[in-house]
Structures are given as C-alpha cells and as structure tokens.
C-alpha cells in the first residue's frame, strides 16, 4: 500500500461556506441569529410568498468585500445575483439566490504553512448567496420537518482551485480561513453550529499526469479535524480502488465521523442543471475603487502583517509572533500591553502561557478574560524589579487579579505577603536551614563542585515559599560557603 | 435551432417537478417549439459591437441597512403550511433512514 501511495498525486479543491455575522438576513429583515425556536425568524420574503420583493443587505456586501480584500482577490466593479434553480422542501423559493458569473470577489489566495514552508493556495472566487432552511428527518416517522429560520441567511462561499495536495494542506487551509473570518469579524467560525461548512472535492492521478482524475465530493465535514480525516480516508479508498483495477465514479459522499468512513449519498450525478439566470428582483451592485478603499480602511491589520511587525518592531521570535496572532484577541492584548510596557518578550510569554491557560481552564474565549493590560504590565514590572518571581506571580497573583479590575499586582503581592525579601536576617535563617538539611552537598561544594549553588538556591526558595530574592540569596550563599 | 424532443420535454418536466400525460406532452412540445422559434427571431439582429446586457435592472446598489425588522409570528408563518405540528412545516419524508 505505501508503495502504491507513492505513485499517486492527490488533488483537492475545497468549497468553504461561511455564514456572515450580520444581524439580519441577506435579502430581508428577519434575524439571522442561530438557535431560535423553529420558524420564528420568518417573513413573507423568507417564506417566498408571491409578490414579495427582496432587498440586499449592505453589511453582507461589505463583509464579502472584506474577505475578498483579506484574500487578495480582485473585487468586481459590477456584480449581480443569479437564481440557481432546484427543488427541495427547505428551499421555499425553488431557487437559491447565488452568483455564477461575475462573483463579488475573483481569484485571490490563502497563505498556508505546512512543514515550515509557506505556500499560497489559489482561489477561484468568493461569492455571496443565501442559505437554505433546515430539514429535520428524524423527528417523526412519516414526515420531514422544515425550519426556515436559516433560510435566507447570508453566506459567502470561498471556492479554491484544485490546488491542495494533501489532507494536511486542506487542514491548514480551513484553519487559516477560520482564523481570517474571525479576525476580520465577518463570521464566528463555529463549525459545530454550521457557521463554517466545508465540502471537499478529491481526486487522485498518477504523478506526472496532467488530466485531473474523476472527482468525488465529500460533504458533512463539521470540524477541521474531520476535513483532514475524511480526505485521508477518501484518498486511501480511491488508491485501493485504482490499484484493484476498479473505476472511480463521480459521486457525492458523506463523512461519518463516528466510524471514520465516507459513504455514497448520490451515485451518479443526476442532471445538475440549475438553469442559472440573473435575478431580476435584485439590482446589481457596483463597487467603485473608492468603495473598496473605504471598506479596506475598516479592516484591522491582518494576521500575517502583524506577525511581521511583531518580529521586526518588537523583536519577538517568529514562533511567539505566530502564537500571538493565532487569534485577534491575543494580538490586540499584546499591542495594548506593549503600549505601556516595553518588556515585549515577557508580555508575549504571559499571553501565550498563563493567560491563555487561564482562558482554556475556564473554557472561555481569550477576550472574555477579565484582565486589563495594565495589570499584566504591572505584574511584569514587579517581577523585573525582583519583588516576586514568575512562578509566584502566575500561580498566586494572576488568579487574584482576574475579575478585579482595580487590583494591581503589587497590591496583591503586598497583601498576600508574597513579596520576595531581601532582608538579610530572614534570608540567613532560611540559608542556614537549607544548608543544614544537606551537609553532604555542602562538603562537595567546598571540594569544588561549584555547580551545586543552584541546588542550594532552590532549597532556600523552597523553604521560603518563593519569597527569597534569588540574587541576594546567591550572593549570601557564596559568602557563607567561601 | 434546438429540436424539441420527447426527451427534452421529459428532462424539463423532471427539473420542474411536473408530470404530463401523452396528450399534454404533445401540446407542450408544440408550444415549446413555437417559443423557441419566436426567440430565434432575435438571432436575425446584428449585435456586432453592442455591449452585452448582463442584467435587466436599470438601477444599481439598491441596498438596505442591516436591521432586524419585518418578521411575522410563527402562527402567521405556518398558516399556509401543507401540514404542521405548530412548530414546523411538515412535508413527506425526503430521505429514507
């Protein structure tokens, strides 16, 4: 099998749907929020009653353009919607309002990192469309239930070229899209709730072959991890088929996460004739360079730009810069703290270490941490001044600061008696106790094993419960041991 | 010119979820033939050098602000449902489990 694998090249194209985080739907004023009682976000337009007239949501257009700019697309100066006609009970209009020629964003790319190398995955385009409702098949034995709350909510579909060549690349690609949509605030990126959905077109071909192999579309990939697992399974299945002399047929398959398999949904692609035509009820959209410029100015600094800034302007390592820009909230927190403290490396360590840990422990978003940049700057300062050490600060002071916006690290250290002491009297007592507990080591030290000094300092720190100032302790120890 | 065959009528009927008996089919066939013929007339026009019309609308950028308004109640929404339990539209089972 592993030999066989080497013969083939995998070709993957992804279609990612992102639900735009607007208040209202794409063409009417129903709420676009998730999780409401069924069929409570409906209007005559959503229900497709005769005589209703849809009107495009300005914000949805702006969000689509934002994504286009973030993905280096060409923004169409003239774009319009088309009707994509098909029948399904959760599609009340009998057509989806989508775009098939002149999509709002053309071409572009998403930069991914795999095995330490950077590569741009090319996009075909990004278009705007409305979502269908939800069919619930398992509620009653004889009926399918339809909930139209989701019908008409705004989506962008980000369509890549068949430009990825491994499940890992697909994984990185979706991860990057998720980070981007959250970063620029156009989608919450929640795959479980379906705000971000992914379909994969997978094919294989012999290495060196130019013609694409027969593709299979895999649906129902409801987590980034499942995107990877489903593609891995599918590639394996296809290679086995071809090696056994079987023919791959064009299929739509679904991924079953519990069994980690894909299975056929529809065998032969039934006449996929959507009979697209321009939607006459919706006016086309014209976007001037000025419009695009205005929207561009609304965008925050993008992660890759900030990452470069963090390295060049703040002297952080590439790794720290990457960790800080995993989400916008951590990058913002860094910038705010760096405004008041110049201990950039320490700030980065606090954010990617104890603060992120704290958020994880409480299972909340980083932005929900009740912590002010000033409090972290203050904590870093008292460590720098030798008043407390890092481990006391992170284990005792940080939890006490949380949710106490008025408290400072110094207050807490003083009140909780956590300040390191440089009082030589107190220090000497701890040192004597420490040395008395390990007479053998003292002898070894005096015979020349000077490296043991660290052990003694450690012991003093332990006895003092972290309060001994390590620098003065070291000096005192050196004097004492001669 | 497109030839209207039985198969074309069947395909269009399938896509439109319509059913015709034999008599209806022959009527539809001849209607379609006439429609196509009528549209073929357009081909006689010389459109050399004419910008293609992409969309019939004469206005652009008819947009609304992102505001929640205009919804109706669930009771009102479900009034014309073929069947309902008071929460959902109920339709014949779409997939077999």
Coordinates of C-alpha atoms in Angstrom, one line a residue:
Chain A
X1 CA 0.0 0.0 0.0
X2 CA 2.7 2.5 0.9
X3 CA 4.5 1.9 -2.4
X4 CA 1.2 2.4 -4.3
X5 CA 0.6 5.7 -2.5
X6 CA 3.9 7.0 -3.8
X7 CA 2.6 6.6 -7.4
X8 CA -0.3 9.0 -7.0
X9 CA -0.8 12.7 -6.6
X10 CA -3.8 13.8 -4.6
X11 CA -5.7 16.8 -5.8
X12 CA -8.1 18.7 -3.5
X13 CA -10.3 21.7 -4.0
X14 CA -12.4 23.0 -1.2
X15 CA -15.7 24.9 -1.0
X16 CA -16.0 26.6 2.3
X17 CA -19.3 28.3 3.3
X18 CA -19.1 31.0 5.9
X19 CA -22.2 32.4 7.5
X20 CA -21.8 36.1 7.7
X21 CA -22.3 37.6 11.2
X22 CA -24.9 40.1 10.2
X23 CA -27.9 40.9 12.3
X24 CA -30.4 40.3 9.6
X25 CA -30.8 38.0 6.6
X26 CA -29.3 38.7 3.1
X27 CA -32.5 39.9 1.4
X28 CA -34.9 40.7 4.3
X29 CA -35.0 41.9 7.9
X30 CA -35.5 38.6 9.7
X31 CA -32.9 37.9 12.4
X32 CA -30.0 35.8 11.2
X33 CA -29.1 34.6 14.6
X34 CA -28.7 30.9 15.4
X35 CA -30.6 28.8 17.8
X36 CA -34.1 30.4 17.9
X37 CA -37.3 28.4 18.2
X38 CA -38.1 26.9 14.8
X39 CA -39.8 29.1 12.3
X40 CA -39.7 32.3 14.4
X41 CA -37.3 34.2 12.1
X42 CA -39.6 34.2 9.1
X43 CA -41.2 36.9 6.9
X44 CA -43.2 36.8 3.7
X45 CA -39.9 37.1 1.8
X46 CA -38.2 34.2 3.6
X47 CA -41.4 32.1 3.0
X48 CA -41.3 33.1 -0.7
X49 CA -44.8 34.4 -0.8
X50 CA -45.9 35.8 -4.1
X51 CA -45.4 39.5 -4.7
X52 CA -42.6 40.0 -2.2
X53 CA -39.5 41.9 -3.1
X54 CA -36.1 41.2 -1.7
X55 CA -33.5 43.9 -1.0
X56 CA -29.8 43.3 -0.4
X57 CA -28.2 43.8 3.0
X58 CA -25.5 46.4 2.7
X59 CA -23.5 44.9 5.5
X60 CA -23.4 41.5 3.9
X61 CA -21.9 43.1 0.8
X62 CA -19.3 44.9 2.9
X63 CA -18.4 41.6 4.7
X64 CA -17.9 39.8 1.4
X65 CA -15.7 42.5 0.2
X66 CA -13.7 42.5 3.4
X67 CA -13.0 38.8 2.9
X68 CA -12.1 39.4 -0.7
X69 CA -9.5 42.1 0.3
X70 CA -8.1 39.8 3.1
X71 CA -7.7 37.1 0.5
X72 CA -6.0 39.3 -2.1
X73 CA -8.9 39.0 -4.5
X74 CA -9.9 41.3 -7.3
X75 CA -13.1 43.0 -6.2
X76 CA -15.7 43.1 -9.0
X77 CA -16.7 46.6 -10.1
X78 CA -20.0 45.2 -11.2
X79 CA -21.6 42.1 -9.7
X80 CA -25.1 40.7 -9.5
X81 CA -27.1 37.7 -8.2
X82 CA -28.5 34.8 -10.2
X83 CA -31.1 32.3 -9.4
X84 CA -29.9 28.7 -9.1
X85 CA -33.0 26.6 -9.6
X86 CA -33.6 23.4 -7.8
X87 CA -36.4 21.8 -5.8
X88 CA -36.0 20.9 -2.2
X89 CA -38.5 21.4 0.6
X90 CA -36.2 23.6 2.7
X91 CA -35.8 25.9 -0.3
X92 CA -39.1 27.8 -0.3
X93 CA -38.4 29.9 -3.4
X94 CA -37.5 26.9 -5.6
X95 CA -34.2 28.6 -6.3
X96 CA -31.2 29.7 -4.3
X97 CA -30.0 33.3 -4.9
X98 CA -26.4 32.9 -5.7
X99 CA -23.8 34.2 -8.1
X100 CA -22.4 32.3 -11.0
X101 CA -20.9 34.9 -13.4
X102 CA -19.2 38.0 -12.1
X103 CA -18.9 36.9 -8.4
X104 CA -18.2 39.7 -6.0
X105 CA -14.6 38.6 -5.4
X106 CA -12.4 37.0 -8.1
X107 CA -9.2 34.9 -7.8
X108 CA -7.1 35.6 -4.7
X109 CA -5.2 33.2 -2.4
X110 CA -4.9 31.9 1.1
X111 CA -1.4 31.5 2.6
X112 CA -0.9 28.3 4.4
X113 CA 2.1 26.8 6.3
X114 CA 2.9 23.2 6.2
X115 CA 6.1 21.6 7.5
X116 CA 7.7 25.0 7.9
X117 CA 7.1 26.1 4.3
X118 CA 4.8 28.9 3.2
X119 CA 2.5 28.5 0.1
X120 CA -0.4 30.3 -1.4
X121 CA -3.4 28.2 -2.2
X122 CA -5.2 29.8 -5.2
X123 CA -8.8 30.7 -5.0
X124 CA -11.2 30.6 -7.9
X125 CA -13.5 33.2 -6.5
X126 CA -15.7 34.1 -3.4
X127 CA -19.4 34.7 -4.0
X128 CA -22.4 35.7 -2.0
X129 CA -25.5 33.6 -1.7
X130 CA -28.4 32.9 0.7
X131 CA -28.7 29.8 2.8
X132 CA -31.5 27.2 2.7
X133 CA -33.6 26.2 5.7
X134 CA -33.1 23.1 7.7
X135 CA -34.7 19.7 7.2
X136 CA -35.1 17.5 10.2
X137 CA -35.7 13.9 9.1
X138 CA -35.7 12.0 12.4
X139 CA -38.4 13.8 14.4
X140 CA -41.4 12.0 13.0
X141 CA -41.6 8.7 11.2
X142 CA -43.8 9.9 8.3
X143 CA -42.8 13.5 7.9
X144 CA -39.8 15.6 7.3
X145 CA -39.9 18.8 9.4
X146 CA -38.8 22.1 7.9
X147 CA -37.4 25.0 9.9
X148 CA -37.0 28.1 7.8
X149 CA -35.1 30.3 10.3
X150 CA -31.8 29.7 8.4
X151 CA -33.4 30.2 5.0
X152 CA -32.1 33.4 3.6
X153 CA -29.2 34.0 6.0
X154 CA -26.1 35.4 4.2
X155 CA -23.3 33.1 3.2
X156 CA -20.1 33.6 1.3
X157 CA -18.7 30.6 -0.5
X158 CA -14.9 30.6 -0.8
X159 CA -14.1 28.3 -3.7
X160 CA -10.5 27.2 -4.1
X161 CA -8.9 25.9 -7.3
X162 CA -7.9 22.2 -7.2
X163 CA -4.7 23.4 -5.7
X164 CA -4.1 21.3 -2.5
X165 CA -2.2 18.1 -2.5
X166 CA -2.6 16.5 0.9
X167 CA -5.1 16.3 3.8
X168 CA -2.7 18.3 5.9
X169 CA -2.8 21.2 3.4
X170 CA -6.6 21.1 3.4
X171 CA -6.5 21.1 7.2
X172 CA -4.2 24.2 7.2
X173 CA -6.3 25.9 4.6
X174 CA -9.5 25.6 6.6
X175 CA -7.7 26.6 9.8
X176 CA -6.4 29.7 8.1
X177 CA -9.9 30.6 6.7
X178 CA -11.4 30.2 10.2
X179 CA -8.7 32.4 11.7
X180 CA -9.3 35.1 8.9
X181 CA -13.1 35.2 9.1
X182 CA -12.9 35.5 12.9
X183 CA -10.1 38.0 12.7
X184 CA -11.9 40.4 10.4
X185 CA -15.2 39.8 12.3
X186 CA -17.4 38.6 9.5
X187 CA -18.2 35.1 10.8
X188 CA -17.9 33.4 14.2
X189 CA -16.2 30.4 12.6
X190 CA -18.2 27.9 14.6
X191 CA -18.2 24.6 12.7
X192 CA -20.4 22.7 15.2
X193 CA -23.2 25.2 14.7
X194 CA -22.6 25.3 11.0
X195 CA -21.4 28.8 10.6
X196 CA -18.4 27.4 8.8
X197 CA -19.0 24.4 6.5
X198 CA -16.7 22.6 4.2
X199 CA -17.1 20.4 1.2
X200 CA -14.1 18.7 -0.4
X201 CA -13.6 17.7 -4.0
X202 CA -11.0 15.0 -4.0
X203 CA -9.3 13.1 -6.9
X204 CA -6.1 11.3 -7.5
X205 CA -3.9 10.9 -10.6
X206 CA -0.7 9.3 -11.4
X207 CA 2.2 11.6 -10.7
X208 CA 3.1 13.5 -13.8
X209 CA -0.3 13.1 -15.3
X210 CA -1.9 16.5 -16.2
X211 CA -5.5 15.5 -16.6
X212 CA -7.5 15.5 -13.4
X213 CA -8.9 12.2 -12.1
X214 CA -12.6 11.6 -11.5
X215 CA -13.6 13.6 -8.5
X216 CA -15.6 12.7 -5.5
X217 CA -17.3 15.4 -3.4
X218 CA -17.2 14.7 0.3
X219 CA -19.8 16.6 2.4
X220 CA -20.7 16.8 6.1
X221 CA -17.2 17.8 7.3
X222 CA -18.3 19.5 10.5
X223 CA -14.9 20.1 12.1
X224 CA -11.4 21.0 10.8
X225 CA -10.1 17.7 12.1
X226 CA -12.8 15.8 10.2
X227 CA -11.8 17.6 7.0
X228 CA -8.4 16.0 7.4
X229 CA -9.6 12.6 8.4
X230 CA -12.3 12.4 5.7
X231 CA -9.8 13.3 3.0
X232 CA -7.3 10.8 4.3
X233 CA -9.9 8.1 4.3
X234 CA -11.1 9.1 0.8
X235 CA -7.6 9.1 -0.7
X236 CA -6.9 5.7 0.7
X237 CA -10.2 4.4 -0.7
X238 CA -9.5 5.8 -4.1
X239 CA -6.0 4.4 -4.3
X240 CA -7.2 1.0 -3.3
X241 CA -9.8 1.1 -6.0
X242 CA -7.5 2.1 -8.7
X243 CA -4.8 -0.4 -7.6
X244 CA -7.5 -3.1 -7.8
X245 CA -8.4 -2.1 -11.3
X246 CA -11.7 -0.6 -10.3
X247 CA -13.0 2.6 -11.9
X248 CA -13.7 5.6 -9.7
X249 CA -17.2 7.0 -10.3
X250 CA -18.2 10.6 -9.8
X251 CA -20.1 10.6 -6.6
X252 CA -21.3 12.7 -3.7
X253 CA -20.2 11.1 -0.4
X254 CA -20.8 11.9 3.2
X255 CA -18.4 11.6 6.1
X256 CA -19.4 9.5 9.1
X257 CA -17.2 10.9 11.9
X258 CA -18.0 8.1 14.4
X259 CA -17.0 5.3 12.0
X260 CA -14.3 7.4 10.2
X261 CA -15.6 6.4 6.8
X262 CA -17.2 8.1 3.8
X263 CA -20.3 6.6 2.2
X264 CA -22.1 7.3 -1.1
X265 CA -25.0 9.8 -0.9
X266 CA -25.9 10.1 -4.5
X267 CA -24.4 7.7 -7.0
X268 CA -24.5 9.2 -10.5
X269 CA -24.6 13.0 -10.6
X270 CA -28.2 13.5 -11.6
X271 CA -28.7 16.2 -14.2
X272 CA -27.1 19.1 -12.4
X273 CA -28.9 21.6 -14.4
X274 CA -29.5 24.6 -12.3
X275 CA -30.6 26.9 -15.2
X276 CA -29.0 29.9 -13.7
X277 CA -30.3 33.3 -14.8
X278 CA -29.8 36.8 -13.5
X279 CA -32.2 37.5 -10.5
X280 CA -34.5 40.2 -11.9
X281 CA -35.8 41.3 -8.5
X282 CA -32.4 42.4 -7.2
X283 CA -30.5 45.3 -8.6
X284 CA -26.8 44.7 -9.5
X285 CA -24.1 46.0 -7.2
X286 CA -21.5 48.5 -8.4
X287 CA -18.4 49.0 -6.4
X288 CA -16.1 51.8 -7.2
X289 CA -12.4 51.9 -6.2
X290 CA -13.4 54.4 -3.5
X291 CA -16.0 52.0 -2.1
X292 CA -13.3 49.3 -1.9
X293 CA -10.8 51.7 -0.3
X294 CA -13.4 52.7 2.3
X295 CA -14.1 49.1 3.2
X296 CA -10.3 48.4 3.2
X297 CA -9.9 51.1 5.8
X298 CA -12.4 49.3 8.1
X299 CA -10.2 46.2 8.2
X300 CA -7.9 45.6 11.1
X301 CA -4.3 44.8 10.5
X302 CA -4.2 41.3 9.1
X303 CA -2.5 38.4 11.0
X304 CA 0.4 38.0 8.6
X305 CA 1.2 41.7 8.6
X306 CA 1.0 41.8 12.4
X307 CA 3.2 38.7 12.6
X308 CA 5.9 40.5 10.6
X309 CA 5.5 43.6 12.8
X310 CA 5.9 41.6 16.0
X311 CA 9.2 40.2 14.7
X312 CA 10.6 43.4 13.2
X313 CA 9.3 46.1 15.6
X314 CA 9.0 44.2 18.8
X315 CA 11.9 41.8 18.4
X316 CA 9.8 38.7 19.1
X317 CA 10.7 35.3 17.7
X318 CA 8.8 34.0 14.7
X319 CA 7.3 31.4 17.0
X320 CA 6.0 33.9 19.5
X321 CA 4.7 36.1 16.7
X322 CA 2.8 33.2 15.3
X323 CA 1.4 32.2 18.6
X324 CA 0.2 35.7 19.4
X325 CA -1.6 36.0 16.0
X326 CA -3.5 32.8 16.3
X327 CA -6.4 34.9 17.3
X328 CA -7.0 38.6 17.1
X329 CA -7.8 39.0 20.8
X330 CA -4.3 37.8 21.9
X331 CA -2.6 40.1 19.3
X332 CA -4.7 43.0 20.4
X333 CA -3.9 42.3 24.1
X334 CA -0.2 42.2 23.2
X335 CA -0.4 45.6 21.4
X336 CA -2.3 47.2 24.3
X337 CA 0.2 45.9 26.9
X338 CA 3.2 46.8 24.7
X339 CA 1.9 50.4 24.7
X340 CA 2.5 50.6 28.5
X341 CA 5.4 48.3 29.0
X342 CA 8.5 47.6 26.8
X343 CA 9.1 44.1 28.2
X344 CA 7.8 42.7 24.9
X345 CA 9.2 39.2 25.2
X346 CA 7.7 38.9 28.8
X347 CA 4.3 40.2 27.6
X348 CA 4.3 37.6 24.8
X349 CA 5.2 34.9 27.3
X350 CA 2.4 35.9 29.7
X351 CA -0.2 35.9 26.9
X352 CA 0.7 32.7 25.3
X353 CA 1.4 31.0 28.6
X354 CA -0.5 31.7 31.8
X355 CA -3.2 33.9 30.3
X356 CA -4.2 31.6 27.5
X357 CA -4.0 28.7 30.0
X358 CA -6.4 30.6 32.3
X359 CA -8.9 31.1 29.4
X360 CA -8.6 27.4 28.5
X361 CA -9.1 26.3 32.0
X362 CA -12.3 28.3 32.3
X363 CA -13.3 27.3 28.7
X364 CA -13.9 30.9 27.7
X365 CA -12.6 33.0 24.8
X366 CA -9.4 35.0 25.5
X367 CA -11.5 38.2 25.1
X368 CA -13.7 37.1 28.0
X369 CA -10.8 37.1 30.4
X370 CA -11.4 39.9 32.9
X371 CA -7.9 41.2 32.8
X372 CA -6.5 44.6 31.9
X373 CA -3.3 45.1 30.0
X374 CA -2.2 47.4 32.9
X375 CA -2.5 44.6 35.3
X376 CA -0.2 42.4 33.2
X377 CA 2.3 45.3 32.7
X378 CA 2.3 45.8 36.5
X379 CA 2.9 42.1 37.1
X380 CA 5.8 42.1 34.7
X381 CA 7.2 45.2 36.4
X382 CA 7.3 43.7 39.9
X383 CA 9.0 40.6 38.6
X384 CA 11.5 42.7 36.8
X385 CA 12.2 44.6 40.0
X386 CA 12.8 41.4 41.8
X387 CA 9.8 41.8 44.1
X388 CA 8.3 38.5 43.2
X389 CA 9.3 35.6 40.9
X390 CA 7.4 34.3 37.9
X391 CA 6.0 31.2 39.5
X392 CA 4.5 33.1 42.4
X393 CA 3.2 35.7 40.0
X394 CA 1.5 33.2 37.8
X395 CA 0.2 30.8 40.4
X396 CA -0.9 33.3 43.1
X397 CA -1.1 36.8 41.8
X398 CA -2.7 36.2 38.4
X399 CA -5.8 34.4 39.7
X400 CA -6.3 37.1 42.3
X401 CA -6.1 39.8 39.5
X402 CA -8.7 38.1 37.5
X403 CA -12.1 39.8 37.7
X404 CA -10.6 42.5 40.0
X405 CA -10.0 45.4 37.6
X406 CA -9.0 47.8 40.4
X407 CA -6.3 45.5 41.9
X408 CA -2.7 45.8 41.0
X409 CA -0.1 43.0 41.2
X410 CA 1.8 45.0 43.8
X411 CA -1.3 45.4 46.0
X412 CA -1.9 41.7 45.9
X413 CA 1.8 40.7 46.5
X414 CA 1.9 43.0 49.5
X415 CA -1.5 42.0 50.9
X416 CA -0.9 38.3 50.5
X417 CA 2.7 38.6 51.8
X418 CA 4.2 37.3 48.6
X419 CA 7.0 39.9 48.2
X420 CA 10.4 38.5 47.9
X421 CA 12.5 39.5 50.8
X422 CA 16.0 41.0 50.6
X423 CA 16.1 41.3 54.4
X424 CA 19.4 39.5 55.1
X425 CA 18.4 38.5 58.6
X426 CA 15.4 36.5 57.3
X427 CA 17.4 35.2 54.4
X428 CA 20.2 34.0 56.6
X429 CA 17.9 32.0 58.7
X430 CA 16.5 30.2 55.6
X431 CA 20.0 29.7 54.2
X432 CA 21.2 28.1 57.5
X433 CA 18.2 25.8 57.4
X434 CA 18.8 24.8 53.8
X435 CA 22.5 24.1 54.3
X436 CA 21.8 22.1 57.4
X437 CA 19.5 19.9 55.5
X438 CA 22.1 18.8 53.0
X439 CA 25.6 18.6 54.7
X440 CA 27.0 16.2 52.1
X441 CA 26.3 18.5 49.3
X442 CA 27.9 21.4 51.2
X443 CA 31.0 19.3 51.5
X444 CA 31.0 18.5 47.8
X445 CA 30.6 22.2 47.0
X446 CA 33.5 23.1 49.2
X447 CA 35.6 20.5 47.5
X448 CA 35.0 22.4 44.2
X449 CA 31.6 21.3 42.8
X450 CA 30.5 24.9 42.4
X451 CA 27.6 24.0 40.2
X452 CA 25.7 22.9 43.4
X453 CA 25.0 26.6 44.2
X454 CA 21.8 26.3 42.1
X455 CA 20.6 23.4 44.3
X456 CA 21.1 25.5 47.4
X457 CA 19.3 28.5 46.0
X458 CA 16.5 26.2 45.0
X459 CA 16.3 24.8 48.5
X460 CA 16.2 28.3 50.0
X461 CA 13.4 29.3 47.6
X462 CA 11.5 26.2 48.7
X463 CA 11.8 26.8 52.4
X464 CA 10.9 30.5 51.9
X465 CA 7.9 29.5 49.7
X466 CA 9.3 31.6 46.9
X467 CA 9.9 34.7 48.9
X468 CA 13.7 34.6 48.9
X469 CA 15.2 37.0 46.4
X470 CA 17.3 34.6 44.3
X471 CA 20.0 37.2 43.5
X472 CA 20.7 38.2 47.1
X473 CA 20.4 34.6 48.2
X474 CA 23.1 33.5 45.8
X475 CA 25.4 36.2 47.0
X476 CA 24.8 35.3 50.6
X477 CA 25.3 31.6 49.9
X478 CA 28.6 32.3 48.1
X479 CA 29.9 34.3 51.1
X480 CA 28.8 31.7 53.6
X481 CA 30.3 28.8 51.7
X482 CA 33.5 30.6 51.0
Chain B
X1 CA -32.3 25.6 -33.9
X2 CA -32.9 23.4 -30.8
X3 CA -35.0 20.4 -31.6
X4 CA -37.8 19.8 -29.1
X5 CA -37.7 16.0 -28.5
X6 CA -39.7 13.9 -26.1
X7 CA -36.5 13.5 -24.0
X8 CA -36.0 17.3 -23.7
X9 CA -39.6 17.7 -22.5
X10 CA -39.1 14.8 -20.1
X11 CA -35.9 16.4 -18.7
X12 CA -37.6 19.8 -18.3
X13 CA -40.6 18.2 -16.6
X14 CA -38.3 16.4 -14.2
X15 CA -36.4 19.6 -13.4
X16 CA -39.7 21.4 -12.8
X17 CA -41.3 18.6 -10.9
X18 CA -44.2 18.4 -13.4
X19 CA -45.9 15.4 -14.9
X20 CA -47.6 15.3 -18.3
X21 CA -49.7 12.6 -19.9
X22 CA -49.2 11.8 -23.6
X23 CA -51.7 14.4 -24.9
X24 CA -50.4 17.1 -22.7
X25 CA -46.9 16.3 -23.7
X26 CA -47.6 16.8 -27.4
X27 CA -49.3 20.2 -26.6
X28 CA -46.2 21.2 -24.5
X29 CA -43.9 20.1 -27.3
X30 CA -45.6 22.2 -29.9
X31 CA -45.8 25.2 -27.5
X32 CA -42.1 24.9 -26.7
X33 CA -41.3 24.7 -30.4
X34 CA -43.2 27.9 -31.0
X35 CA -41.5 29.7 -28.1
X36 CA -38.1 28.7 -29.4
X37 CA -39.0 29.8 -32.9
X38 CA -40.1 33.1 -31.6
X39 CA -36.9 33.6 -29.7
X40 CA -34.9 32.6 -32.7
X41 CA -36.1 35.7 -34.3
X42 CA -33.6 37.6 -32.1
X43 CA -30.8 35.9 -33.9
X44 CA -31.6 37.9 -37.0
X45 CA -30.5 41.1 -35.3
X46 CA -26.9 42.2 -35.9
X47 CA -25.4 42.7 -32.4
X48 CA -21.9 43.3 -33.6
X49 CA -20.3 46.0 -31.4
X50 CA -23.2 46.1 -28.9
X51 CA -22.3 45.7 -25.2
X52 CA -23.9 42.6 -23.9
X53 CA -26.7 43.3 -21.4
X54 CA -25.8 41.4 -18.2
X55 CA -28.8 42.3 -16.1
X56 CA -32.1 43.9 -17.0
X57 CA -32.2 46.2 -14.0
X58 CA -31.6 49.9 -14.8
X59 CA -30.6 50.7 -11.2
X60 CA -27.7 49.5 -9.1
X61 CA -26.9 49.5 -5.4
X62 CA -30.4 49.2 -4.1
X63 CA -29.4 48.2 -0.6
X64 CA -30.9 48.1 2.9
X65 CA -29.3 48.7 6.3
X66 CA -28.6 45.6 8.4
X67 CA -31.6 45.9 10.7
X68 CA -33.9 43.2 12.1
X69 CA -37.5 44.1 11.2
X70 CA -40.5 42.8 9.3
X71 CA -40.8 39.3 10.7
X72 CA -44.2 37.7 11.2
X73 CA -45.2 35.4 14.0
X74 CA -44.8 31.6 13.7
X75 CA -48.6 31.2 13.7
X76 CA -48.9 33.6 10.7
X77 CA -45.9 31.9 9.0
X78 CA -47.4 28.4 9.3
X79 CA -50.9 29.5 8.1
X80 CA -50.4 28.1 4.6
X81 CA -48.3 25.1 5.6
X82 CA -49.5 21.8 3.9
X83 CA -49.2 20.2 7.4
X84 CA -47.8 21.4 10.7
X85 CA -47.4 20.5 14.3
X86 CA -47.5 24.1 15.3
X87 CA -43.7 24.4 15.1
X88 CA -42.5 23.0 11.8
X89 CA -43.7 22.8 8.2
X90 CA -44.3 19.1 7.6
X91 CA -43.6 17.6 4.3
X92 CA -43.5 14.0 3.0
X93 CA -40.3 12.2 4.2
X94 CA -37.5 13.3 2.0
X95 CA -34.9 10.7 2.8
X96 CA -35.3 7.1 3.8
X97 CA -33.4 6.3 7.0

